[in-house]
């Protein structure tokens, strides 16, 4: 499919500095963390009638396909995410697995922090994890690399769903913190 250059509206900047963007053409909703934004540039020549236009330089690339939306980390902000043609480098997303995180955190936790560790015996296998609140295709957070920290707002209860970029990817999740909703 060809690239799309639609306008996105910053709808809100919520608790935990979650930035909610809405695609003005497709109505897709993307939730970004503060750390997903590399830079912001104004576009005063396009701004009119109180609406300010600009450019968000992201550390992630937003992908949409039909109703699906996902994010892929990008090590070079403003540049495309490169794809490999090698079979073992290709993304082969696993079915989502349900993880109940209630044993990791107290019931009053509103935000949780998990550290992930990913590895594979297959050299060159992509190391990515997707996290969602829903078992079906819906908004997902995507992280890459052998390890990292995920901060999640528990809006849908104590269950999350994870998927991995290749069937050979092994994982470990460790609770490292939370914020109470008091």
GROMACS .gro file of C-alpha atoms in nm:
model
  182
    1UNK     CA    1   0.000   0.000   0.000
    2UNK     CA    2   0.124   0.352  -0.065
    3UNK     CA    3   0.223   0.582   0.219
    4UNK     CA    4  -0.048   0.806   0.357
    5UNK     CA    5   0.014   1.161   0.475
    6UNK     CA    6  -0.303   1.229   0.672
    7UNK     CA    7  -0.337   1.496   0.939
    8UNK     CA    8  -0.351   1.376   1.300
    9UNK     CA    9  -0.516   1.578   1.576
   10UNK     CA   10  -0.369   1.584   1.927
   11UNK     CA   11  -0.691   1.512   2.115
   12UNK     CA   12  -0.549   1.503   2.465
   13UNK     CA   13  -0.247   1.469   2.684
   14UNK     CA   14  -0.371   1.259   2.972
   15UNK     CA   15  -0.251   1.109   3.296
   16UNK     CA   16   0.091   0.953   3.276
   17UNK     CA   17   0.162   1.189   2.987
   18UNK     CA   18  -0.022   0.966   2.736
   19UNK     CA   19  -0.076   1.159   2.413
   20UNK     CA   20  -0.393   1.066   2.223
   21UNK     CA   21  -0.383   1.130   1.848
   22UNK     CA   22  -0.675   1.090   1.605
   23UNK     CA   23  -0.632   1.048   1.230
   24UNK     CA   24  -0.865   1.303   1.070
   25UNK     CA   25  -0.923   1.087   0.761
   26UNK     CA   26  -0.953   0.733   0.901
   27UNK     CA   27  -1.050   0.813   1.264
   28UNK     CA   28  -0.780   0.576   1.395
   29UNK     CA   29  -0.678   0.656   1.753
   30UNK     CA   30  -0.312   0.624   1.856
   31UNK     CA   31  -0.195   0.651   2.215
   32UNK     CA   32   0.167   0.756   2.245
   33UNK     CA   33   0.388   0.789   2.547
   34UNK     CA   34   0.582   1.108   2.607
   35UNK     CA   35   0.897   0.914   2.520
   36UNK     CA   36   0.759   0.839   2.170
   37UNK     CA   37   0.791   1.207   2.072
   38UNK     CA   38   1.136   1.315   1.958
   39UNK     CA   39   1.056   1.677   1.869
   40UNK     CA   40   0.775   1.914   1.772
   41UNK     CA   41   0.801   2.177   1.499
   42UNK     CA   42   0.543   2.449   1.439
   43UNK     CA   43   0.393   2.523   1.098
   44UNK     CA   44   0.266   2.882   1.137
   45UNK     CA   45   0.202   2.926   0.764
   46UNK     CA   46  -0.071   2.660   0.784
   47UNK     CA   47  -0.218   2.759   1.123
   48UNK     CA   48  -0.551   2.941   1.094
   49UNK     CA   49  -0.850   3.038   1.308
   50UNK     CA   50  -0.703   2.916   1.636
   51UNK     CA   51  -0.600   2.576   1.498
   52UNK     CA   52  -0.225   2.529   1.527
   53UNK     CA   53  -0.050   2.299   1.283
   54UNK     CA   54   0.289   2.145   1.327
   55UNK     CA   55   0.500   1.835   1.288
   56UNK     CA   56   0.555   1.567   1.551
   57UNK     CA   57   0.888   1.394   1.497
   58UNK     CA   58   0.829   1.049   1.644
   59UNK     CA   59   1.055   0.775   1.774
   60UNK     CA   60   0.793   0.531   1.645
   61UNK     CA   61   0.622   0.481   1.312
   62UNK     CA   62   0.242   0.451   1.306
   63UNK     CA   63   0.101   0.178   1.084
   64UNK     CA   64  -0.265   0.126   0.996
   65UNK     CA   65  -0.432  -0.150   0.801
   66UNK     CA   66  -0.810  -0.152   0.790
   67UNK     CA   67  -0.926  -0.108   1.151
   68UNK     CA   68  -0.585  -0.213   1.292
   69UNK     CA   69  -0.328   0.031   1.426
   70UNK     CA   70   0.015  -0.048   1.564
   71UNK     CA   71   0.338   0.130   1.645
   72UNK     CA   72   0.688   0.021   1.558
   73UNK     CA   73   0.993   0.173   1.727
   74UNK     CA   74   1.225   0.369   1.502
   75UNK     CA   75   1.587   0.427   1.600
   76UNK     CA   76   1.618   0.720   1.358
   77UNK     CA   77   1.334   0.968   1.422
   78UNK     CA   78   1.176   1.103   1.107
   79UNK     CA   79   1.300   0.815   0.890
   80UNK     CA   80   1.114   0.506   0.775
   81UNK     CA   81   1.138   0.177   0.960
   82UNK     CA   82   1.346  -0.050   0.737
   83UNK     CA   83   1.217  -0.395   0.644
   84UNK     CA   84   1.430  -0.702   0.577
   85UNK     CA   85   1.359  -0.957   0.302
   86UNK     CA   86   1.517  -1.248   0.492
   87UNK     CA   87   1.257  -1.505   0.600
   88UNK     CA   88   1.387  -1.539   0.956
   89UNK     CA   89   1.395  -1.158   0.985
   90UNK     CA   90   1.033  -1.124   0.879
   91UNK     CA   91   0.765  -1.055   1.134
   92UNK     CA   92   0.551  -1.360   1.210
   93UNK     CA   93   0.328  -1.235   1.490
   94UNK     CA   94   0.217  -1.497   1.740
   95UNK     CA   95  -0.143  -1.523   1.862
   96UNK     CA   96  -0.214  -1.302   2.162
   97UNK     CA   97  -0.161  -1.453   2.505
   98UNK     CA   98  -0.362  -1.334   2.803
   99UNK     CA   99  -0.160  -1.238   3.110
  100UNK     CA  100  -0.330  -1.163   3.440
  101UNK     CA  101  -0.116  -0.899   3.613
  102UNK     CA  102  -0.328  -0.884   3.931
  103UNK     CA  103  -0.071  -1.092   4.121
  104UNK     CA  104   0.203  -0.844   4.026
  105UNK     CA  105   0.035  -0.532   4.167
  106UNK     CA  106  -0.213  -0.422   4.436
  107UNK     CA  107  -0.577  -0.380   4.324
  108UNK     CA  108  -0.552   0.000   4.369
  109UNK     CA  109  -0.278   0.033   4.106
  110UNK     CA  110  -0.377   0.258   3.817
  111UNK     CA  111  -0.043   0.259   3.632
  112UNK     CA  112   0.197  -0.033   3.626
  113UNK     CA  113   0.557  -0.065   3.512
  114UNK     CA  114   0.683  -0.391   3.367
  115UNK     CA  115   1.032  -0.470   3.250
  116UNK     CA  116   1.045  -0.706   2.954
  117UNK     CA  117   1.327  -0.924   2.834
  118UNK     CA  118   1.313  -1.087   2.488
  119UNK     CA  119   1.548  -1.342   2.335
  120UNK     CA  120   1.555  -1.607   2.063
  121UNK     CA  121   1.784  -1.897   1.980
  122UNK     CA  122   1.736  -1.809   1.612
  123UNK     CA  123   2.001  -1.554   1.516
  124UNK     CA  124   1.844  -1.249   1.350
  125UNK     CA  125   1.489  -1.316   1.468
  126UNK     CA  126   1.313  -0.982   1.529
  127UNK     CA  127   1.268  -0.903   1.898
  128UNK     CA  128   0.941  -0.713   1.934
  129UNK     CA  129   0.649  -0.735   2.176
  130UNK     CA  130   0.297  -0.598   2.133
  131UNK     CA  131   0.075  -0.526   2.429
  132UNK     CA  132  -0.299  -0.463   2.421
  133UNK     CA  133  -0.590  -0.443   2.662
  134UNK     CA  134  -0.810  -0.642   2.423
  135UNK     CA  135  -0.792  -0.998   2.284
  136UNK     CA  136  -0.903  -0.888   1.937
  137UNK     CA  137  -0.731  -0.653   1.694
  138UNK     CA  138  -0.739  -0.311   1.854
  139UNK     CA  139  -0.492  -0.044   1.960
  140UNK     CA  140  -0.160  -0.194   2.063
  141UNK     CA  141   0.165  -0.071   2.206
  142UNK     CA  142   0.474  -0.209   2.038
  143UNK     CA  143   0.824  -0.224   2.182
  144UNK     CA  144   1.146  -0.356   2.031
  145UNK     CA  145   1.483  -0.472   2.150
  146UNK     CA  146   1.611  -0.729   2.394
  147UNK     CA  147   1.480  -0.540   2.698
  148UNK     CA  148   1.285  -0.234   2.800
  149UNK     CA  149   1.031  -0.086   3.037
  150UNK     CA  150   0.660  -0.068   2.965
  151UNK     CA  151   0.428   0.168   3.151
  152UNK     CA  152   0.062   0.074   3.121
  153UNK     CA  153  -0.251   0.245   3.249
  154UNK     CA  154  -0.489  -0.024   3.376
  155UNK     CA  155  -0.813   0.093   3.215
  156UNK     CA  156  -0.962  -0.246   3.129
  157UNK     CA  157  -0.887  -0.446   3.443
  158UNK     CA  158  -0.589  -0.659   3.542
  159UNK     CA  159  -0.555  -0.848   3.213
  160UNK     CA  160  -0.325  -0.761   2.924
  161UNK     CA  161  -0.260  -0.942   2.599
  162UNK     CA  162   0.086  -0.992   2.452
  163UNK     CA  163   0.207  -1.102   2.111
  164UNK     CA  164   0.559  -1.157   1.983
  165UNK     CA  165   0.718  -1.084   1.647
  166UNK     CA  166   0.839  -1.437   1.586
  167UNK     CA  167   0.739  -1.782   1.720
  168UNK     CA  168   1.094  -1.839   1.847
  169UNK     CA  169   1.089  -1.534   2.077
  170UNK     CA  170   1.106  -1.616   2.448
  171UNK     CA  171   1.011  -1.358   2.709
  172UNK     CA  172   1.024  -1.261   3.072
  173UNK     CA  173   0.806  -0.994   3.237
  174UNK     CA  174   0.903  -0.849   3.574
  175UNK     CA  175   0.700  -0.604   3.783
  176UNK     CA  176   0.911  -0.300   3.873
  177UNK     CA  177   0.658  -0.046   4.000
  178UNK     CA  178   0.311   0.101   4.011
  179UNK     CA  179   0.115   0.414   4.094
  180UNK     CA  180  -0.194   0.399   4.314
  181UNK     CA  181  -0.531   0.536   4.213
  182UNK     CA  182  -0.610   0.695   4.549
   0.00000   0.00000   0.00000
